[in-house]
PDB file of C-alpha atoms in Angstrom:
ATOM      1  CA  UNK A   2       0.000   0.000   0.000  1.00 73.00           C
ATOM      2  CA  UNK A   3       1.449   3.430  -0.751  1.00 92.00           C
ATOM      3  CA  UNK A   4       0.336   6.385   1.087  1.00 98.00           C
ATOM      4  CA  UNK A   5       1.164  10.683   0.708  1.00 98.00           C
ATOM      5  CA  UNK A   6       2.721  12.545   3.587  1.00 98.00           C
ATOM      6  CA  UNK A   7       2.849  16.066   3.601  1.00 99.00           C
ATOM      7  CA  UNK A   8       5.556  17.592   5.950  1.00 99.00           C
ATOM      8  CA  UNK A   9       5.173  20.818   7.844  1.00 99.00           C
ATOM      9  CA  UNK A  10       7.048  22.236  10.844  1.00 98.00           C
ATOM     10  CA  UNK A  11       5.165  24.891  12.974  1.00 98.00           C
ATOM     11  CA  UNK A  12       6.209  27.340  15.760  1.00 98.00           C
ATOM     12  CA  UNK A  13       9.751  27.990  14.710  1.00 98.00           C
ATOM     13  CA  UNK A  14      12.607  28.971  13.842  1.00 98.00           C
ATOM     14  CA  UNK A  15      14.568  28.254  16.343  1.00 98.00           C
ATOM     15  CA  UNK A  16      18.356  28.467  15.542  1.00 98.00           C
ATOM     16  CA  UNK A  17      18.955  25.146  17.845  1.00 98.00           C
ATOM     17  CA  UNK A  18      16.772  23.203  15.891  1.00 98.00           C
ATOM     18  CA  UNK A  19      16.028  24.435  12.259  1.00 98.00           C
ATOM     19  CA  UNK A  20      18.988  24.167  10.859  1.00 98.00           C
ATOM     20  CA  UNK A  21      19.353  20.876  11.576  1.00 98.00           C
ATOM     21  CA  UNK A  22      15.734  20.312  10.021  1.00 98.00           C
ATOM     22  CA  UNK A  23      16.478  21.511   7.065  1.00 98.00           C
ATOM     23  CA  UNK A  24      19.830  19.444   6.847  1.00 98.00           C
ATOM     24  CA  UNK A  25      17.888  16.313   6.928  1.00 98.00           C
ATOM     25  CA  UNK A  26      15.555  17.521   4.262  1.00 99.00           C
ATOM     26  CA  UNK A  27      18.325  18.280   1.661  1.00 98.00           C
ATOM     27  CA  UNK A  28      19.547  15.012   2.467  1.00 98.00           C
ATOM     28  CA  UNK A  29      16.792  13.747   1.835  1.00 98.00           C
ATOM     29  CA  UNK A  30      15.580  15.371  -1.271  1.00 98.00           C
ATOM     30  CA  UNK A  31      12.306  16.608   0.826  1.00 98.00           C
ATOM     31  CA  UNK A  32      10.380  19.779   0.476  1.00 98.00           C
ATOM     32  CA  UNK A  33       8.115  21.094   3.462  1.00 99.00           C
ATOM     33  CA  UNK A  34       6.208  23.368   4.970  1.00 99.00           C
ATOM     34  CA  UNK A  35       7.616  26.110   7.704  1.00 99.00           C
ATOM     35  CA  UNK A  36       4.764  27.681   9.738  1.00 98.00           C
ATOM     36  CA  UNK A  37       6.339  30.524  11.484  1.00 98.00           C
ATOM     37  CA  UNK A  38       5.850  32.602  14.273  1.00 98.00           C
ATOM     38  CA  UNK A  39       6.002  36.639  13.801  1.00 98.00           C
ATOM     39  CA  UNK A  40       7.620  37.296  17.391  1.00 98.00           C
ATOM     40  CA  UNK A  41      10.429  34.823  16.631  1.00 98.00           C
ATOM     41  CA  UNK A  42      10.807  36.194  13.321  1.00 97.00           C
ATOM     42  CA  UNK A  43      11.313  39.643  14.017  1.00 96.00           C
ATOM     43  CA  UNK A  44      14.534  38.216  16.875  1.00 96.00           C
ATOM     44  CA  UNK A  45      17.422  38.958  15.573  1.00 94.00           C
ATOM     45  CA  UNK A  46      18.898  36.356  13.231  1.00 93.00           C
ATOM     46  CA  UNK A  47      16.029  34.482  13.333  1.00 97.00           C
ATOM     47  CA  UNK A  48      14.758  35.580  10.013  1.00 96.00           C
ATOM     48  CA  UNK A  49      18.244  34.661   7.997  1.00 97.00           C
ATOM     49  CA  UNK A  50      16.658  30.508   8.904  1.00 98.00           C
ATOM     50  CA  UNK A  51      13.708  31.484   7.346  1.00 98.00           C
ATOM     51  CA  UNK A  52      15.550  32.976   4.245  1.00 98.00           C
ATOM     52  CA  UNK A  53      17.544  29.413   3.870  1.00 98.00           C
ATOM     53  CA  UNK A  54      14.672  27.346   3.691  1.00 98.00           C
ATOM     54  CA  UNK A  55      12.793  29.388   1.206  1.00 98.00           C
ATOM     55  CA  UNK A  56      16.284  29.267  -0.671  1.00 98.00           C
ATOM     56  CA  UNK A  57      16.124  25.614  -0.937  1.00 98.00           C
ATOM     57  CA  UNK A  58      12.701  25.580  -1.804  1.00 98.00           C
ATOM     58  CA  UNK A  59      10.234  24.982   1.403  1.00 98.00           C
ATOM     59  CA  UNK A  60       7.165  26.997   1.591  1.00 99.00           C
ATOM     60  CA  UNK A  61       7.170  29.652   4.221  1.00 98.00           C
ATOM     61  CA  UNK A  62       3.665  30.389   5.835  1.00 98.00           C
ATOM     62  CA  UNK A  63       2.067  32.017   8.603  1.00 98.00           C
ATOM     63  CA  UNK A  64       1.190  30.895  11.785  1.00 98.00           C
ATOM     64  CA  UNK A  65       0.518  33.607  14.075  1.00 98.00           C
ATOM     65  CA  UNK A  66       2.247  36.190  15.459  1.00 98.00           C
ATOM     66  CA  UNK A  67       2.362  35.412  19.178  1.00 97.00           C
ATOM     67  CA  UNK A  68       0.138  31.877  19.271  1.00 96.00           C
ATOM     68  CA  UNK A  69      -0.964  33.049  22.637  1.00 95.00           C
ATOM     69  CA  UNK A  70      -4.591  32.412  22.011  1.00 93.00           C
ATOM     70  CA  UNK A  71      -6.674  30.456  19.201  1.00 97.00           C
ATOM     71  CA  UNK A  72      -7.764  33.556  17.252  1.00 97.00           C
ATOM     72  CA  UNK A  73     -11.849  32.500  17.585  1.00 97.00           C
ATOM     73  CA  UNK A  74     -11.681  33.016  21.119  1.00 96.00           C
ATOM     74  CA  UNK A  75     -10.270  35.792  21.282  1.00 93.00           C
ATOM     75  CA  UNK A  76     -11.918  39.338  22.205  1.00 87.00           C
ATOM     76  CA  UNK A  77      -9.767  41.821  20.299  1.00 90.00           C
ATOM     77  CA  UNK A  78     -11.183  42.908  17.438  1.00 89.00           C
ATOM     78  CA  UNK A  79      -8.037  44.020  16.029  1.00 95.00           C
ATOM     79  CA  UNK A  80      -6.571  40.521  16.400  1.00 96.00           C
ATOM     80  CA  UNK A  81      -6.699  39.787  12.620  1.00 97.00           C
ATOM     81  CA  UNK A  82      -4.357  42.776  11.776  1.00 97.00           C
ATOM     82  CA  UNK A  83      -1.959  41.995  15.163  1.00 97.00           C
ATOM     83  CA  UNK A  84      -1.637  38.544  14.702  1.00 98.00           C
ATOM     84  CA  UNK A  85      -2.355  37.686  11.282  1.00 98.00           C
ATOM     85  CA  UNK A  86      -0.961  40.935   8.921  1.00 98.00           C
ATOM     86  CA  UNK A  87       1.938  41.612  11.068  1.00 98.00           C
ATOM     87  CA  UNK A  88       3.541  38.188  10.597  1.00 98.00           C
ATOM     88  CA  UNK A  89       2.516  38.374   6.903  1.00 98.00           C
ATOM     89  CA  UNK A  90       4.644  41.904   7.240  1.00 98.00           C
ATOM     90  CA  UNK A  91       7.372  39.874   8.598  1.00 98.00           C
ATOM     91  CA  UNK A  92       7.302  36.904   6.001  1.00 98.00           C
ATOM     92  CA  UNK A  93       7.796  39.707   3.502  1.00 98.00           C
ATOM     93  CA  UNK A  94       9.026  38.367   0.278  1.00 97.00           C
ATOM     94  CA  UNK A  95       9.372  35.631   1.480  1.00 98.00           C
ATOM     95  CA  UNK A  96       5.661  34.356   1.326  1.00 98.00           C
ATOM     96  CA  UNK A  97       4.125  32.634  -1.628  1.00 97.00           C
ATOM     97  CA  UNK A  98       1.216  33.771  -3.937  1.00 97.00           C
ATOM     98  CA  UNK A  99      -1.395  32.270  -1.723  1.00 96.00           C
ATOM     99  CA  UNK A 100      -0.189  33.516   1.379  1.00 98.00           C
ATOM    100  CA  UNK A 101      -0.289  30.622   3.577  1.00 98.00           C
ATOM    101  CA  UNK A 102      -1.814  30.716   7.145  1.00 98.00           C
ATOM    102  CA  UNK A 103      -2.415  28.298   9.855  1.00 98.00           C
ATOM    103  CA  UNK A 104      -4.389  28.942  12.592  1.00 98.00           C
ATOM    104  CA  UNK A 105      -3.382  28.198  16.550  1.00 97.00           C
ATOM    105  CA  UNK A 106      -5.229  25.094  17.356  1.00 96.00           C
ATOM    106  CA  UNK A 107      -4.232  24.872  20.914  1.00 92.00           C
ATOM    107  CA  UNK A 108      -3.233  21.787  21.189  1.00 92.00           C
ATOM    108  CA  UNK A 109      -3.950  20.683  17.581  1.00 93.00           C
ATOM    109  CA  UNK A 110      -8.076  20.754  17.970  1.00 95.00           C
ATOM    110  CA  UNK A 111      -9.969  21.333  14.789  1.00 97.00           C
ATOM    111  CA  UNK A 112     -13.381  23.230  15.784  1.00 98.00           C
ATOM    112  CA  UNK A 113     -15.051  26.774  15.675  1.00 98.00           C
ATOM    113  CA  UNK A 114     -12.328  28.063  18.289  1.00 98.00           C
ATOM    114  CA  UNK A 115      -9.652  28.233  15.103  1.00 98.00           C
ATOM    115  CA  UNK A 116     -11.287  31.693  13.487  1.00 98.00           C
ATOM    116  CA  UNK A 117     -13.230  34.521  14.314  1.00 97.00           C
ATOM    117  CA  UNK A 118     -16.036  36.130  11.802  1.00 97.00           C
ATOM    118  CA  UNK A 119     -13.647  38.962  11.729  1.00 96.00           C
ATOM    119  CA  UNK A 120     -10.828  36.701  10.868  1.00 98.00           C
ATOM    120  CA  UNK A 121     -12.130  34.845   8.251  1.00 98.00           C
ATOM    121  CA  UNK A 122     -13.315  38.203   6.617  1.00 97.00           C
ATOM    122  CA  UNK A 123      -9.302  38.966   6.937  1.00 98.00           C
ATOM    123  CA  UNK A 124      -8.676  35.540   5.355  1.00 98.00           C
ATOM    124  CA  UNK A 125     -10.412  35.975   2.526  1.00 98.00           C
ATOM    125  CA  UNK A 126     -10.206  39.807   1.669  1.00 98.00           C
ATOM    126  CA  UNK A 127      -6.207  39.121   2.395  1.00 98.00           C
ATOM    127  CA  UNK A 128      -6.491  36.205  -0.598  1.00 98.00           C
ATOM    128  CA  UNK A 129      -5.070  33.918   1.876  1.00 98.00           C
ATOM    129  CA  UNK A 130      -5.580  29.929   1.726  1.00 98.00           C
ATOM    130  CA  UNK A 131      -6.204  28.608   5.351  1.00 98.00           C
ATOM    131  CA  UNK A 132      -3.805  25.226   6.126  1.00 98.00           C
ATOM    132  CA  UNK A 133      -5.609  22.975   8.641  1.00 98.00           C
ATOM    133  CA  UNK A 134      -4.109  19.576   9.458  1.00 98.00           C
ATOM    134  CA  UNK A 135      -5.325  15.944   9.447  1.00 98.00           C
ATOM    135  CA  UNK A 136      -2.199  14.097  12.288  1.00 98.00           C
ATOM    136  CA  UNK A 137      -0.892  15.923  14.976  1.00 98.00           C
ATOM    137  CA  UNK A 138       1.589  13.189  16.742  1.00 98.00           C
ATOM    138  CA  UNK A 139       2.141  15.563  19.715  1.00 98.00           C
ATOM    139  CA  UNK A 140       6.126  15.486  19.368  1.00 98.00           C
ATOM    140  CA  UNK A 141       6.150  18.709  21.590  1.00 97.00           C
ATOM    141  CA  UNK A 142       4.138  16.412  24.332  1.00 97.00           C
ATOM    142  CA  UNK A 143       6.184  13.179  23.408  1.00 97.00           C
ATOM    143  CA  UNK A 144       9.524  13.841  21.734  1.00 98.00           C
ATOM    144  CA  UNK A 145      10.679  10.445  21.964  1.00 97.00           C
ATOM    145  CA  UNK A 146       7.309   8.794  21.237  1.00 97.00           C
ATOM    146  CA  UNK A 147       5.701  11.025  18.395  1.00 98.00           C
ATOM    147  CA  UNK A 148       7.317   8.605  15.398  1.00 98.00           C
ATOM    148  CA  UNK A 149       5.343   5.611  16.073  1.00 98.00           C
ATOM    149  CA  UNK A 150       2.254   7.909  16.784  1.00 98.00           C
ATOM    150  CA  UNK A 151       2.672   9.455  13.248  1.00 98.00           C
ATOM    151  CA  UNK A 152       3.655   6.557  11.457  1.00 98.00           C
ATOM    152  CA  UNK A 153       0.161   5.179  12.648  1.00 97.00           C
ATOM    153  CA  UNK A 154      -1.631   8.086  11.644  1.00 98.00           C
ATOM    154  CA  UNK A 155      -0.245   8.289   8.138  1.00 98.00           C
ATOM    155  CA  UNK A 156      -0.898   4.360   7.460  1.00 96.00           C
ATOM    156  CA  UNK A 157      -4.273   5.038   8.291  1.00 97.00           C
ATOM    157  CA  UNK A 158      -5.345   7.492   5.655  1.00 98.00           C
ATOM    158  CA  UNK A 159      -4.191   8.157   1.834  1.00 98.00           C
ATOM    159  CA  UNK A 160      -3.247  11.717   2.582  1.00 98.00           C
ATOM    160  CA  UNK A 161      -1.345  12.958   5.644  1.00 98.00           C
ATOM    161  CA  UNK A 162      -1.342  16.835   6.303  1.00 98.00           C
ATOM    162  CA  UNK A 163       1.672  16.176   9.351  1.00 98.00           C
ATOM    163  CA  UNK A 164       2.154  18.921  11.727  1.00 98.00           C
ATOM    164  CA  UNK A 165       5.505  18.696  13.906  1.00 98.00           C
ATOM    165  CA  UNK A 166       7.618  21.519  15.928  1.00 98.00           C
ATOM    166  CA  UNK A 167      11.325  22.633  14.910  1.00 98.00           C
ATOM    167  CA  UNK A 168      11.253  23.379  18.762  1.00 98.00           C
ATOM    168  CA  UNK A 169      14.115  22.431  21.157  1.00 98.00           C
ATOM    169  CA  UNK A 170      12.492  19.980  22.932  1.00 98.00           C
ATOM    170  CA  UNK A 171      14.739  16.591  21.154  1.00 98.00           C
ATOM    171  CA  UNK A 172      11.869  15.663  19.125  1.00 98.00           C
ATOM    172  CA  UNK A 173      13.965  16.361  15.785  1.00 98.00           C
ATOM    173  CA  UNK A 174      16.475  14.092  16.342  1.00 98.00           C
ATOM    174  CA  UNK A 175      13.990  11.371  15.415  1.00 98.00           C
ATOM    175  CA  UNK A 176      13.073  13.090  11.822  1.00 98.00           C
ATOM    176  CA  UNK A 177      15.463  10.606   9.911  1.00 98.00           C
ATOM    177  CA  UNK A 178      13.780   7.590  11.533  1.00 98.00           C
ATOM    178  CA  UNK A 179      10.389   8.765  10.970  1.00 98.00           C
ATOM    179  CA  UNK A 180      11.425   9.759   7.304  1.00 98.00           C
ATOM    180  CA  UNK A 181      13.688   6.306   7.033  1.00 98.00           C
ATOM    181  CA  UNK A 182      10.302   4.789   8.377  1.00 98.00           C
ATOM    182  CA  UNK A 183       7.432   6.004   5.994  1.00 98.00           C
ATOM    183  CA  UNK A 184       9.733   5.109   3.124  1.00 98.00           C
ATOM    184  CA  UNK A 185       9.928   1.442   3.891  1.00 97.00           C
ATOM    185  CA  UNK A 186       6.676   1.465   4.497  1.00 97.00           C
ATOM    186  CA  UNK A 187       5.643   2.946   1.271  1.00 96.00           C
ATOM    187  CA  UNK A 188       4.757   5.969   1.673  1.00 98.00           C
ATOM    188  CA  UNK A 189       5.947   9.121  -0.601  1.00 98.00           C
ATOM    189  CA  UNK A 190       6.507  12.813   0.620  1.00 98.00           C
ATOM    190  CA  UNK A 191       5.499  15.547  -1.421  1.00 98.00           C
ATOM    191  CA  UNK A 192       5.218  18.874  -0.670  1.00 98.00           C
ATOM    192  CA  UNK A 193       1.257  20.170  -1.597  1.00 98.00           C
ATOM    193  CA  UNK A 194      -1.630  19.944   0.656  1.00 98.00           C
ATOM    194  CA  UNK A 195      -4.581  17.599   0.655  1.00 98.00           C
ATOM    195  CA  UNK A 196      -7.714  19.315  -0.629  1.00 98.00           C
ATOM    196  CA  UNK A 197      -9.743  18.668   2.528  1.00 98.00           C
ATOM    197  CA  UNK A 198      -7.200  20.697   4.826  1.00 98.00           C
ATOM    198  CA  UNK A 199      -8.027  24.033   3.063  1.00 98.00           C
ATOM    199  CA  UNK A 200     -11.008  25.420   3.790  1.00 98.00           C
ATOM    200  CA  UNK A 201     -10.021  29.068   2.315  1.00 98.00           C
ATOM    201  CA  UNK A 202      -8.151  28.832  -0.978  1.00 98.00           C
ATOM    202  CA  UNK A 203      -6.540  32.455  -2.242  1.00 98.00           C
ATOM    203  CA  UNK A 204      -9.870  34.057  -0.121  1.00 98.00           C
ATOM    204  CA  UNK A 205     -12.498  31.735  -1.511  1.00 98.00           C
ATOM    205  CA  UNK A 206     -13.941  29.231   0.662  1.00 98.00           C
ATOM    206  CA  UNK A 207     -13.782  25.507  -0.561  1.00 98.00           C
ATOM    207  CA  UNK A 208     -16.444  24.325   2.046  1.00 98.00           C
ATOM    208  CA  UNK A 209     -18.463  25.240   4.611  1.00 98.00           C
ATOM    209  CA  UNK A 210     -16.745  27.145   6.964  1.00 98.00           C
ATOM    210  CA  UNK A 211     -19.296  27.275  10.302  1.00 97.00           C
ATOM    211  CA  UNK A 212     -16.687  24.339  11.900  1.00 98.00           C
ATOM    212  CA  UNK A 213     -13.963  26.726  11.887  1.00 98.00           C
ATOM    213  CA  UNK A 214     -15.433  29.557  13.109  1.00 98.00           C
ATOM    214  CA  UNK A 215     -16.994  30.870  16.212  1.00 97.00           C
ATOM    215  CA  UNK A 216     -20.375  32.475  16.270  1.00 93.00           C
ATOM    216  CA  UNK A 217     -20.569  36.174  16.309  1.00 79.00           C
TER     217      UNK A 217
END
């Protein structure tokens, strides 16, 4: 049986940790996915991490700019344009066309806490596409356990949407197993997103988007 895995790392970069991420992908001829967070991006020297793996081809997205708070709960009404168009700010040219964005799931729940009405209006004026997930192994949790937790959760579907940290908690160390892993097992890595993990697409929505968004 073969089986698609999508890589992406969230919450970085960290200049422990990404580096060595992005070593293991060049050796192994993978692209991914780099959800980033705006305060770490506008630390000094953090930004030059994100500039390498754009260089060697990984998709640099949003994620945030201090993932404090999933943005449906919160209260601000300026929230879209403090966390969401500040980071974008950051990314600068660095972003692609469709100006990727993932929302804080707090603990990687998918439900109407992701997006507030005046978020999703921000999505979608903004042309953004929206990146949910479909196998969070909890490596932040679990940094010596998460392989065999995301091994099972690929096997178990056609598509895998994977969402790991390049955090210094250890966890990375294991990325060459897990990657050493899906390949004997038959699964392939490629770099696009399955279609059911984007409900916005360049501002339109794909789907209903009530399960993503809290009431007004």
């Amino acid at each position: 049986m073969t089986f698609d895995v999508t890589l992406s790392f969230d919450n970085g970069p960290e200049p422990e940790v990404t580096p060595g991420v992005l070593d293991v992908l060049a050796a192994e001829g993978i692209k991914a996915s780099f959800f980033v967070l705006g305060h770490k991006l506008a630390m000094p020297g953090r930004r030059a991490l994100a500039e390498r793996a754009h260089a060697e081809g990984h998709w640099i997205a949003n994620h945030t700019f201090s993932h404090s708070t999933p943005l449906g709960l919160s209260a601000d009404p300026g929230v879209a344009d403090a966390e969401i168009a500040r980071t974008e700010a950051l990314i600068g040219d660095l972003a692609r066309p469709d100006r990727l964005f993932r929302p804080f799931g707090g603990g990687g729940r998918i439900g109407p806490h992701l997006l507030s009405p005046a978020v999703r209006d921000h999505l979608q004026a903004g042309g953004y596409t929206c990146v949910l997930w479909n196998a969070i192994p909890r490596d932040w949790a679990e940094p010596d356990a998460w392989v065999e937790t995301a091994l099972a959760q690929c096997a178990a579907q056609p598509w895998t949407l994977l969402v790991i940290h390049d955090l210094p908690t250890g966890a990375m160390a294991h990325l060459p197993r897990f990657i050493a892993a899906v390949r004997a097992a038959g699964g392939r890595f490629r770099q696009d997103f399955p279609p059911d993990c984007l409900p916005i697409v360049r501002g339109e929505a794909t789907m209903p988007l009530e399960p993503y968004v809290m009431a007004a």
